mmCIF file of C-alpha atoms and ligand atoms in Angstrom:
data_model
loop_
_atom_site.group_PDB
_atom_site.id
_atom_site.type_symbol
_atom_site.label_atom_id
_atom_site.label_comp_id
_atom_site.label_asym_id
_atom_site.label_seq_id
_atom_site.Cartn_x
_atom_site.Cartn_y
_atom_site.Cartn_z
ATOM 1 C CA MET K 514 56.731 50.966 -60.195
ATOM 2 C CA ILE K 515 55.313 50.155 -56.780
ATOM 3 C CA ALA K 516 51.594 50.868 -56.479
ATOM 4 C CA LYS K 517 49.960 51.239 -53.092
ATOM 5 C CA ARG K 518 46.435 51.101 -51.787
ATOM 6 C CA THR K 519 45.215 51.729 -48.276
ATOM 7 C CA LYS K 520 42.118 50.573 -46.439
ATOM 8 C CA ILE K 521 41.004 51.631 -42.994
ATOM 9 C CA ILE K 522 39.042 49.312 -40.735
ATOM 10 C CA ARG K 523 37.218 50.367 -37.601
ATOM 11 C CA LEU K 524 38.308 48.425 -34.520
ATOM 12 C CA PRO K 525 35.958 47.349 -31.716
ATOM 13 C CA LYS K 526 36.031 50.265 -29.291
ATOM 14 C CA ASP K 527 35.302 48.141 -26.231
ATOM 15 C CA LYS K 528 38.434 46.109 -26.907
ATOM 16 C CA CYS K 529 40.708 49.095 -27.439
ATOM 17 C CA ASP K 530 42.067 51.544 -24.899
ATOM 18 C CA VAL K 531 41.775 54.920 -26.576
ATOM 19 C CA GLY K 532 44.085 56.525 -23.990
ATOM 20 C CA TYR K 533 46.812 53.975 -24.734
ATOM 21 C CA ILE K 534 46.506 54.466 -28.497
ATOM 22 C CA THR K 535 46.667 58.237 -27.948
ATOM 23 C CA ARG K 536 49.970 57.803 -26.114
ATOM 24 C CA LEU K 537 51.393 55.649 -28.902
ATOM 25 C CA MET K 538 50.324 58.280 -31.422
ATOM 26 C CA ALA K 539 52.042 61.029 -29.437
ATOM 27 C CA LEU K 540 55.258 58.966 -29.394
ATOM 28 C CA THR K 541 54.944 58.494 -33.153
ATOM 29 C CA ASN K 542 54.735 62.245 -33.586
ATOM 30 C CA LEU K 543 57.961 62.636 -31.612
ATOM 31 C CA ALA K 544 59.619 59.879 -33.652
ATOM 32 C CA TYR K 545 58.803 61.812 -36.841
ATOM 33 C CA ARG K 546 60.810 64.672 -35.374
ATOM 34 C CA GLY K 547 63.760 62.400 -34.699
ATOM 35 C CA HIS K 548 63.196 61.948 -30.967
ATOM 36 C CA GLU K 549 63.411 58.506 -29.426
ATOM 37 C CA VAL K 550 61.590 58.645 -26.137
ATOM 38 C CA TRP K 551 61.615 55.418 -24.142
ATOM 39 C CA VAL K 552 58.641 55.306 -21.830
ATOM 40 C CA PRO K 553 59.079 52.824 -18.945
ATOM 41 C CA ASP K 554 55.437 51.733 -18.628
ATOM 42 C CA LEU K 555 54.870 50.964 -22.312
ATOM 43 C CA PRO K 556 55.795 47.573 -23.824
ATOM 44 C CA LYS K 557 59.414 47.598 -25.025
ATOM 45 C CA GLU K 558 58.617 45.609 -28.195
ATOM 46 C CA ILE K 559 56.165 48.228 -29.364
ATOM 47 C CA GLN K 560 58.683 51.009 -28.832
ATOM 48 C CA HIS K 561 61.328 48.945 -30.656
ATOM 49 C CA HIS K 562 58.911 48.520 -33.549
ATOM 50 C CA LEU K 563 58.125 52.181 -33.519
ATOM 51 C CA TYR K 564 61.693 53.411 -33.734
ATOM 52 C CA GLY K 565 62.927 50.475 -35.808
ATOM 53 C CA SER K 566 60.095 50.854 -38.306
ATOM 54 C CA PHE K 567 60.658 54.517 -38.752
ATOM 55 C CA LYS K 568 63.785 54.063 -40.796
ATOM 56 C CA ASN K 569 61.637 52.154 -43.296
ATOM 57 C CA PHE K 570 58.726 54.534 -43.267
ATOM 58 C CA LYS K 571 60.433 57.870 -43.551
ATOM 59 C CA GLY K 572 60.336 59.196 -47.070
ATOM 60 C CA SER K 573 57.761 56.659 -48.163
ATOM 61 C CA LEU K 574 54.702 58.100 -49.847
ATOM 62 C CA VAL K 575 52.262 56.671 -47.386
ATOM 63 C CA PHE K 576 54.001 57.490 -44.156
ATOM 64 C CA GLY K 577 56.163 60.384 -45.192
ATOM 65 C CA THR K 578 53.852 63.250 -44.360
ATOM 66 C CA LYS K 579 55.375 64.851 -41.327
ATOM 67 C CA PRO K 580 52.747 65.963 -38.819
ATOM 68 C CA LYS K 581 52.355 69.714 -38.967
ATOM 69 C CA LYS K 582 51.896 70.364 -35.285
ATOM 70 C CA TRP K 583 53.796 69.263 -32.249
ATOM 71 C CA LEU K 584 51.813 66.645 -30.362
ATOM 72 C CA ALA K 585 49.311 66.272 -33.181
ATOM 73 C CA LEU K 586 48.099 62.692 -33.192
ATOM 74 C CA THR K 587 50.029 60.665 -35.741
ATOM 75 C CA TRP K 588 49.095 57.156 -36.812
ATOM 76 C CA VAL K 589 51.464 54.518 -35.478
ATOM 77 C CA PRO K 590 53.341 52.562 -38.173
ATOM 78 C CA LEU K 591 53.540 48.818 -37.524
ATOM 79 C CA LYS K 592 55.118 45.852 -39.252
ATOM 80 C CA THR K 593 53.094 42.815 -40.229
ATOM 81 C CA LEU K 594 53.519 39.060 -40.294
ATOM 82 C CA ARG K 595 51.639 37.208 -43.044
ATOM 83 C CA ILE K 596 50.696 33.560 -42.565
ATOM 84 C CA TYR K 597 49.451 31.958 -45.793
ATOM 85 C CA GLN K 598 47.165 28.993 -46.490
ATOM 86 C CA ASP K 599 50.157 26.708 -47.188
ATOM 87 C CA ASP K 600 51.755 27.579 -43.804
ATOM 88 C CA SER K 601 54.422 29.746 -45.401
ATOM 89 C CA LYS K 602 55.187 32.985 -43.615
ATOM 90 C CA LYS K 603 56.443 36.390 -44.598
ATOM 91 C CA GLY K 604 57.502 39.327 -42.499
ATOM 92 C CA ASP K 605 58.698 39.851 -38.950
ATOM 93 C CA PRO K 606 57.744 36.940 -36.617
ATOM 94 C CA ASN K 607 57.324 39.422 -33.751
ATOM 95 C CA ALA K 608 55.283 41.930 -35.737
ATOM 96 C CA PRO K 609 52.365 43.477 -33.821
ATOM 97 C CA ILE K 610 49.967 42.880 -36.735
ATOM 98 C CA VAL K 611 49.421 39.305 -37.907
ATOM 99 C CA LEU K 612 47.481 38.653 -41.101
ATOM 100 C CA ASP K 613 46.489 35.022 -40.735
ATOM 101 C CA PHE K 614 45.008 33.846 -44.029
ATOM 102 C CA LYS K 615 44.759 30.274 -42.724
ATOM 103 C CA SER K 616 42.340 31.228 -39.972
ATOM 104 C CA GLY K 617 40.886 34.181 -41.865
ATOM 105 C CA VAL K 618 41.653 36.713 -39.134
ATOM 106 C CA ILE K 619 43.877 39.654 -38.306
ATOM 107 C CA ARG K 620 45.454 39.672 -34.871
ATOM 108 C CA LEU K 621 46.613 42.914 -33.256
ATOM 109 C CA ARG K 622 49.169 42.226 -30.565
ATOM 110 C CA LYS K 623 49.892 44.701 -27.749
ATOM 111 C CA VAL K 624 48.726 47.744 -29.676
ATOM 112 C CA CYS K 625 45.150 47.968 -28.425
ATOM 113 C CA ARG K 626 45.734 47.886 -24.703
ATOM 114 C CA ASN K 627 48.772 48.248 -22.468
ATOM 115 C CA GLU K 628 48.724 44.662 -21.205
ATOM 116 C CA PRO K 629 51.248 41.923 -21.890
ATOM 117 C CA ARG K 630 49.972 39.363 -24.418
ATOM 118 C CA TYR K 631 46.818 41.416 -25.108
ATOM 119 C CA VAL K 632 45.423 40.414 -28.500
ATOM 120 C CA VAL K 633 42.450 41.733 -30.457
ATOM 121 C CA THR K 634 41.221 39.514 -33.298
ATOM 122 C CA ILE K 635 39.162 40.845 -36.180
ATOM 123 C CA PRO K 636 37.849 38.998 -39.243
ATOM 124 C CA MET K 637 39.978 39.234 -42.384
ATOM 125 C CA PRO K 638 38.396 41.893 -44.650
ATOM 126 C CA LYS K 639 37.501 40.878 -48.195
ATOM 127 C CA TRP K 640 39.519 43.878 -49.385
ATOM 128 C CA VAL K 641 42.706 42.210 -48.110
ATOM 129 C CA ILE K 642 41.936 38.889 -49.820
ATOM 130 C CA ASP K 643 41.218 40.721 -53.097
ATOM 131 C CA ARG K 644 44.500 42.655 -52.979
ATOM 132 C CA ILE K 645 46.495 39.491 -52.208
ATOM 133 C CA LYS K 646 44.804 37.682 -55.143
ATOM 134 C CA GLU K 647 45.918 40.562 -57.365
ATOM 135 C CA GLY K 648 49.500 39.935 -56.345
ATOM 136 C CA GLY K 649 49.708 42.498 -53.587
ATOM 137 C CA ASP K 650 51.402 42.189 -50.234
ATOM 138 C CA ILE K 651 50.666 43.974 -46.970
ATOM 139 C CA LYS K 652 53.942 44.767 -45.305
ATOM 140 C CA PHE K 653 52.837 47.700 -43.203
ATOM 141 C CA ALA K 654 49.882 48.730 -41.163
ATOM 142 C CA ARG K 655 49.069 51.646 -38.910
ATOM 143 C CA ILE K 656 46.869 52.060 -35.901
ATOM 144 C CA GLY K 657 45.287 55.340 -34.918
ATOM 145 C CA LEU K 658 42.229 57.321 -33.929
ATOM 146 C CA LYS K 659 39.787 59.097 -36.185
ATOM 147 C CA ASP K 660 37.012 61.063 -34.470
ATOM 148 C CA ASP K 661 38.015 59.274 -31.265
ATOM 149 C CA GLU K 662 37.355 55.866 -32.800
ATOM 150 C CA PRO K 663 40.184 53.329 -33.093
ATOM 151 C CA TYR K 664 41.125 52.222 -36.616
ATOM 152 C CA LEU K 665 43.573 49.929 -38.326
ATOM 153 C CA ALA K 666 44.958 51.081 -41.681
ATOM 154 C CA LEU K 667 46.376 48.452 -44.004
ATOM 155 C CA THR K 668 48.605 49.320 -46.937
ATOM 156 C CA ALA K 669 48.860 46.915 -49.836
ATOM 157 C CA GLU K 670 51.825 47.172 -52.199
ATOM 158 C CA ARG K 671 52.256 45.702 -55.618
ATOM 159 C CA GLU K 672 54.936 45.870 -58.277
ATOM 160 C CA VAL K 673 53.235 46.829 -61.531
ATOM 161 C CA GLU K 674 54.120 48.092 -65.006
ATOM 162 C CA PRO K 675 51.525 50.078 -66.968
ATOM 163 C CA TYR K 676 50.175 48.186 -69.988
ATOM 164 C CA GLN K 677 50.632 49.221 -73.606
ATOM 165 C CA PRO K 678 47.404 51.067 -74.551
ATOM 166 C CA SER K 679 45.300 49.605 -77.378
ATOM 167 C CA GLY K 680 44.373 52.935 -78.961
ATOM 168 C CA TYR K 681 41.200 53.404 -76.939
ATOM 169 C CA ILE K 682 40.969 56.505 -74.751
ATOM 170 C CA LEU K 683 38.866 56.868 -71.646
ATOM 171 C CA ALA K 684 38.422 60.571 -70.939
ATOM 172 C CA VAL K 685 37.247 61.593 -67.484
ATOM 173 C CA ASP K 686 36.106 65.134 -66.851
ATOM 174 C CA VAL K 687 35.807 65.809 -63.148
ATOM 175 C CA ASN K 688 33.455 68.531 -61.956
ATOM 176 C CA ALA K 689 32.327 69.237 -58.441
ATOM 177 C CA TRP K 690 29.970 66.491 -57.294
ATOM 178 C CA ASN K 691 26.759 68.384 -57.935
ATOM 179 C CA ASN K 692 27.608 68.349 -61.643
ATOM 180 C CA GLY K 693 29.226 64.968 -61.345
ATOM 181 C CA VAL K 694 31.821 63.385 -63.537
ATOM 182 C CA ALA K 695 31.513 62.971 -67.269
ATOM 183 C CA TYR K 696 33.335 60.172 -69.007
ATOM 184 C CA GLY K 697 33.690 59.222 -72.632
ATOM 185 C CA ILE K 698 35.229 56.373 -74.553
ATOM 186 C CA ILE K 699 37.031 57.272 -77.747
ATOM 187 C CA ASN K 700 37.759 54.396 -80.075
ATOM 188 C CA PRO K 701 40.957 54.051 -82.131
ATOM 189 C CA ASN K 702 39.204 55.758 -85.097
ATOM 190 C CA ASN K 703 38.717 58.884 -83.010
ATOM 191 C CA ARG K 704 34.980 58.400 -82.604
ATOM 192 C CA ILE K 705 33.162 58.929 -79.340
ATOM 193 C CA ALA K 706 31.849 55.428 -78.738
ATOM 194 C CA GLU K 707 30.131 56.170 -75.453
ATOM 195 C CA TYR K 708 29.757 59.106 -73.155
ATOM 196 C CA SER K 709 27.796 59.731 -70.048
ATOM 197 C CA PRO K 710 27.638 61.960 -67.012
ATOM 198 C CA LEU K 711 27.810 60.257 -63.632
ATOM 199 C CA ARG K 712 25.867 62.165 -61.017
ATOM 200 C CA PRO K 713 24.958 61.269 -57.472
ATOM 201 C CA ASN K 714 21.296 61.416 -56.473
ATOM 202 C CA LEU K 715 21.206 65.068 -55.455
ATOM 203 C CA ARG K 716 17.602 64.990 -54.306
ATOM 204 C CA LEU K 717 18.418 62.291 -51.778
ATOM 205 C CA ILE K 718 21.413 64.227 -50.443
ATOM 206 C CA ASP K 719 19.360 67.420 -50.235
ATOM 207 C CA THR K 720 16.620 65.673 -48.295
ATOM 208 C CA TRP K 721 19.036 64.348 -45.676
ATOM 209 C CA TYR K 722 21.079 67.509 -45.531
ATOM 210 C CA TYR K 723 18.158 69.928 -45.046
ATOM 211 C CA ARG K 724 16.476 67.615 -42.556
ATOM 212 C CA ALA K 725 19.696 67.641 -40.466
ATOM 213 C CA GLU K 726 19.847 71.453 -40.738
ATOM 214 C CA ASP K 727 16.253 71.789 -39.526
ATOM 215 C CA LEU K 728 16.883 69.532 -36.569
ATOM 216 C CA HIS K 729 20.034 71.488 -35.820
ATOM 217 C CA LYS K 730 18.008 74.705 -35.609
ATOM 218 C CA LYS K 731 15.508 72.988 -33.339
ATOM 219 C CA LEU K 732 18.368 71.857 -31.120
ATOM 220 C CA GLY K 733 19.666 75.446 -31.018
ATOM 221 C CA ARG K 734 16.294 76.618 -29.754
ATOM 222 C CA LEU K 735 16.318 73.994 -26.979
ATOM 223 C CA ARG K 736 19.861 74.981 -26.048
ATOM 224 C CA ARG K 737 18.890 78.626 -25.696
ATOM 225 C CA LEU K 738 16.106 77.552 -23.352
ATOM 226 C CA GLY K 739 18.616 75.639 -21.266
ATOM 227 C CA LEU K 740 17.106 72.326 -22.326
ATOM 228 C CA ASP K 741 20.100 70.824 -24.078
ATOM 229 C CA SER K 742 20.519 67.851 -21.767
ATOM 230 C CA THR K 743 16.915 66.678 -21.970
ATOM 231 C CA PRO K 744 16.077 63.358 -23.634
ATOM 232 C CA GLU K 745 14.519 65.330 -26.503
ATOM 233 C CA ALA K 746 17.774 67.206 -27.172
ATOM 234 C CA LYS K 747 19.753 63.986 -26.922
ATOM 235 C CA GLY K 748 17.423 62.341 -29.398
ATOM 236 C CA LEU K 749 17.810 65.262 -31.790
ATOM 237 C CA ARG K 750 21.582 65.103 -31.567
ATOM 238 C CA ARG K 751 21.518 61.405 -32.361
ATOM 239 C CA GLU K 752 19.220 61.943 -35.309
ATOM 240 C CA ILE K 753 21.384 64.763 -36.730
ATOM 241 C CA LYS K 754 24.474 62.636 -36.430
ATOM 242 C CA ALA K 755 22.772 59.724 -38.171
ATOM 243 C CA LEU K 756 21.586 61.930 -41.054
ATOM 244 C CA ARG K 757 25.040 63.429 -41.557
ATOM 245 C CA ARG K 758 26.582 59.967 -41.517
ATOM 246 C CA LYS K 759 24.108 58.939 -44.206
ATOM 247 C CA VAL K 760 25.200 61.812 -46.461
ATOM 248 C CA TYR K 761 28.902 60.998 -45.984
ATOM 249 C CA ALA K 762 28.359 57.298 -46.517
ATOM 250 C CA TYR K 763 26.331 57.881 -49.665
ATOM 251 C CA LEU K 764 28.897 60.238 -51.218
ATOM 252 C CA ARG K 765 31.776 57.985 -50.217
ATOM 253 C CA ASP K 766 30.141 54.924 -51.750
ATOM 254 C CA PHE K 767 29.294 56.829 -54.890
ATOM 255 C CA ALA K 768 32.889 58.007 -55.343
ATOM 256 C CA GLN K 769 34.206 54.514 -54.658
ATOM 257 C CA LYS K 770 31.790 52.749 -56.998
ATOM 258 C CA LYS K 771 32.199 55.164 -59.889
ATOM 259 C CA ALA K 772 36.001 55.217 -59.640
ATOM 260 C CA HIS K 773 36.016 51.424 -59.674
ATOM 261 C CA GLU K 774 33.616 51.206 -62.637
ATOM 262 C CA LEU K 775 35.757 53.571 -64.684
ATOM 263 C CA VAL K 776 38.945 51.660 -63.882
ATOM 264 C CA MET K 777 37.291 48.390 -64.931
ATOM 265 C CA LYS K 778 36.118 49.977 -68.204
ATOM 266 C CA ALA K 779 39.671 51.142 -68.919
ATOM 267 C CA ILE K 780 41.109 47.682 -68.214
ATOM 268 C CA ARG K 781 38.555 45.945 -70.456
ATOM 269 C CA LEU K 782 39.504 48.153 -73.410
ATOM 270 C CA ARG K 783 43.183 48.481 -72.443
ATOM 271 C CA ALA K 784 42.513 52.182 -72.758
ATOM 272 C CA GLU K 785 44.712 55.065 -71.825
ATOM 273 C CA VAL K 786 42.969 57.365 -69.353
ATOM 274 C CA LEU K 787 42.930 61.152 -69.603
ATOM 275 C CA ILE K 788 41.729 62.978 -66.502
ATOM 276 C CA ASP K 789 40.802 66.606 -66.179
ATOM 277 C CA ASP K 790 40.568 67.405 -62.500
ATOM 278 C CA VAL K 791 40.656 71.147 -62.285
ATOM 279 C CA ILE K 792 39.617 71.479 -58.681
ATOM 280 C CA GLU K 793 40.072 75.236 -58.827
ATOM 281 C CA GLU K 794 37.560 75.535 -61.625
ATOM 282 C CA SER K 795 35.132 73.264 -59.805
ATOM 283 C CA ARG K 796 35.515 75.397 -56.730
ATOM 284 C CA ARG K 797 34.685 78.532 -58.706
ATOM 285 C CA GLU K 798 31.761 76.795 -60.367
ATOM 286 C CA LEU K 799 30.485 75.754 -56.951
ATOM 287 C CA ILE K 800 30.771 79.196 -55.407
ATOM 288 C CA GLU K 801 28.467 80.526 -58.094
ATOM 289 C CA GLU K 802 25.785 77.980 -57.265
ATOM 290 C CA LYS K 803 23.059 78.673 -54.757
ATOM 291 C CA LEU K 804 23.990 75.974 -52.298
ATOM 292 C CA PRO K 805 24.549 76.063 -48.548
ATOM 293 C CA SER K 806 28.250 76.322 -47.770
ATOM 294 C CA GLY K 807 28.225 73.038 -45.861
ATOM 295 C CA LEU K 808 27.090 71.185 -48.950
ATOM 296 C CA LYS K 809 29.608 73.008 -51.142
ATOM 297 C CA LYS K 810 32.404 71.879 -48.861
ATOM 298 C CA LEU K 811 31.160 68.316 -48.927
ATOM 299 C CA TYR K 812 30.874 68.229 -52.701
ATOM 300 C CA LEU K 813 34.359 69.583 -53.123
ATOM 301 C CA MET K 814 35.770 67.162 -50.594
ATOM 302 C CA TYR K 815 34.257 64.164 -52.348
ATOM 303 C CA THR K 816 35.396 65.445 -55.727
ATOM 304 C CA LYS K 817 38.969 65.450 -54.472
ATOM 305 C CA ARG K 818 38.445 62.063 -52.938
ATOM 306 C CA PHE K 819 37.137 60.655 -56.197
ATOM 307 C CA VAL K 820 40.210 61.850 -58.113
ATOM 308 C CA LYS K 821 42.495 60.349 -55.497
ATOM 309 C CA LEU K 822 40.650 57.031 -55.555
ATOM 310 C CA LEU K 823 40.692 56.953 -59.328
ATOM 311 C CA ALA K 824 44.426 57.678 -59.591
ATOM 312 C CA THR K 825 45.281 55.148 -56.862
ATOM 313 C CA GLN K 826 43.299 52.394 -58.563
ATOM 314 C CA LEU K 827 44.637 53.206 -62.026
ATOM 315 C CA GLN K 828 48.150 52.873 -60.642
ATOM 316 C CA TRP K 829 47.296 49.676 -58.853
ATOM 317 C CA TYR K 830 45.977 47.982 -62.010
ATOM 318 C CA GLY K 831 48.724 49.341 -64.249
ATOM 319 C CA VAL K 832 46.438 51.523 -66.345
ATOM 320 C CA PRO K 833 48.381 54.293 -68.108
ATOM 321 C CA TYR K 834 46.885 57.696 -67.315
ATOM 322 C CA ARG K 835 47.625 61.395 -67.679
ATOM 323 C CA PHE K 836 46.169 64.578 -66.285
ATOM 324 C CA LYS K 837 45.146 66.838 -69.169
ATOM 325 C CA ARG K 838 43.002 69.919 -69.517
ATOM 326 C CA LEU K 839 39.783 68.952 -71.275
ATOM 327 C CA TYR K 840 37.839 72.162 -71.636
ATOM 328 C CA SER K 841 34.080 72.368 -71.645
ATOM 329 C CA SER K 842 33.756 76.073 -72.460
ATOM 330 C CA ILE K 843 36.346 76.478 -75.231
ATOM 331 C CA CYS K 844 35.688 75.359 -78.788
ATOM 332 C CA PRO K 845 37.780 72.302 -79.726
ATOM 333 C CA ASN K 846 37.664 73.361 -83.411
ATOM 334 C CA CYS K 847 38.699 76.979 -83.308
ATOM 335 C CA GLY K 848 39.531 77.886 -79.706
ATOM 336 C CA HIS K 849 36.717 80.433 -79.500
ATOM 337 C CA GLU K 850 34.806 80.698 -76.252
ATOM 338 C CA LEU K 851 31.617 78.607 -76.214
ATOM 339 C CA THR K 852 28.215 79.923 -75.213
ATOM 340 C CA GLN K 853 25.888 77.828 -73.109
ATOM 341 C CA VAL K 854 22.292 77.659 -74.306
ATOM 342 C CA GLU K 855 19.303 75.839 -72.914
ATOM 343 C CA GLY K 856 19.686 72.230 -71.780
ATOM 344 C CA ARG K 857 23.427 72.497 -71.043
ATOM 345 C CA VAL K 858 24.223 72.691 -74.761
ATOM 346 C CA MET K 859 27.349 74.568 -75.842
ATOM 347 C CA ILE K 860 27.597 76.407 -79.157
ATOM 348 C CA CYS K 861 30.453 78.200 -80.890
ATOM 349 C CA GLU K 862 29.409 81.501 -82.438
ATOM 350 C CA ASN K 863 32.567 81.533 -84.506
ATOM 351 C CA CYS K 864 32.527 78.162 -86.311
ATOM 352 C CA GLY K 865 29.120 76.695 -85.499
ATOM 353 C CA PHE K 866 30.376 73.825 -83.321
ATOM 354 C CA LYS K 867 27.576 72.510 -81.097
ATOM 355 C CA ALA K 868 27.584 69.801 -78.433
ATOM 356 C CA PRO K 869 26.160 68.937 -75.005
ATOM 357 C CA ARG K 870 28.325 70.456 -72.302
ATOM 358 C CA ASP K 871 29.441 67.072 -70.921
ATOM 359 C CA LYS K 872 30.500 65.937 -74.396
ATOM 360 C CA VAL K 873 32.756 68.909 -75.214
ATOM 361 C CA PRO K 874 35.681 67.545 -73.111
ATOM 362 C CA MET K 875 35.520 64.353 -75.195
ATOM 363 C CA TYR K 876 36.149 66.353 -78.375
ATOM 364 C CA TRP K 877 39.128 67.883 -76.617
ATOM 365 C CA ALA K 878 40.396 64.389 -75.778
ATOM 366 C CA ILE K 879 40.143 63.461 -79.485
ATOM 367 C CA LYS K 880 41.959 66.620 -80.450
ATOM 368 C CA LEU K 881 44.742 65.943 -77.966
ATOM 369 C CA THR K 882 45.232 62.302 -78.944
ATOM 370 C CA HIS K 883 44.879 63.010 -82.676
ATOM 371 C CA PHE K 884 47.553 65.623 -82.254
ATOM 372 C CA ASN K 885 49.769 62.925 -80.756
ATOM 373 C CA ILE K 886 49.134 60.520 -83.641
ATOM 374 C CA THR K 887 49.987 63.015 -86.362
ATOM 375 C CA ARG K 888 53.102 64.086 -84.551
ATOM 376 C CA ASN K 889 54.491 60.616 -83.874
HETATM 377 ZN ZN1 ZN J 701 34.543 77.121 -82.884
#
C-alpha cells in the first residue's frame, strides 16, 4: 500500500507573482479537462511539465479531484528533483522543484515569476526531513494560491504494510470539537486500561471569537457612518483578522497534536485502532447546542480535519484501523437506550449498566472485538 501525506508551505509573497501563478492555475484547470493550451508568453518547460505531468497525476488520490467549475483555480502539479547528502539524485533533472538536502533548501524554478532562470529558495522544512527519515519520498509538489497567498504543497509517499496488531485496541470516539474526542485503550484481556476525553480550551476560543464579533459590530457601525476607510476602521479590521487567525491556528494545532499523540500511542502498543466518526451525529448534536453558527461551523470543520489527519497518519505509519460505530447512547449490554443523568453519566434503565458518557464507546469497542475473538 502506498501511503501519502501532504504539507503546505507559505511562499514569500514579495518573491512570487500572484498574477503569473493565477495563469498557471487556470491552465491546470484546462488540462484537467483534457485541453492542452500552449501560451506563447509562458515558459515552454513549465507547460511541458504541466501536460507531461498530467498523465501521472490523473486518477491519483491526491491530484485526481477534478475542479468543479470552469476556470476555478487549480493547484499546478510539478515534478521534483531530490539531491541527497551523498550527492545521489532522484527524479527529473529539469524538474521545477528541487529538494536539495545537501544545502538544506528547496528551490522553485520558473514557477514563481515569468522570468527565465527565476529561482525562489526557501529553507527545507523539518516536516520534509522527518518524512524522508521515515522512508518517504517526495516525487510531486504543487504550487497554488490560498486566500491570495502563494503556497507550495509537498506530497510525501511511502510504501507501507500495516503491522500485525498485538491484541491492544485504541478506540477513538470523535464528537464535534466542543465535546472533543474521547479515546480509550483496551488491553488484550478486554479491560479498559486508560480512557480520557481530549477537549480544546473552549474558554480561550470563546474569548477570541466573541471579541472578534464585538469588533465586527463596531466596524459595522463605522461603516454605516461612512467611516470605513478611517485609520480606526482599518485598525479594527486588522484586529478582527488577527483574532480569527488565532482561533483557526489554535484549533488546527490542537487537531494536529492530538491526532499525532493518538497515532504514537497506537504504535507504542501495536494496537489496532477503531474510529467512530459519525459526522452526521456530531452535526445534529451541535445544532442542538446554544452556540453561534460561526463557531458551530468551525467546530465541525476541525472535527472533519482531525479525522482526516488521524486516518492519513495511521496509514503513513502502517497502523491497522477500522471505522466502526461506537455508540454512546445505546447500552452495550442489552441494546436498550441509555439515559443521561447529571455529570454526563449514562445509565441503562433496563439492565442497570452505568458509565460516564465518554467511556460508553469503549465498552462498545470491547463488545465488538470480543465478538471477533469468539467468532474466530
Ligand atoms: Zn442495558
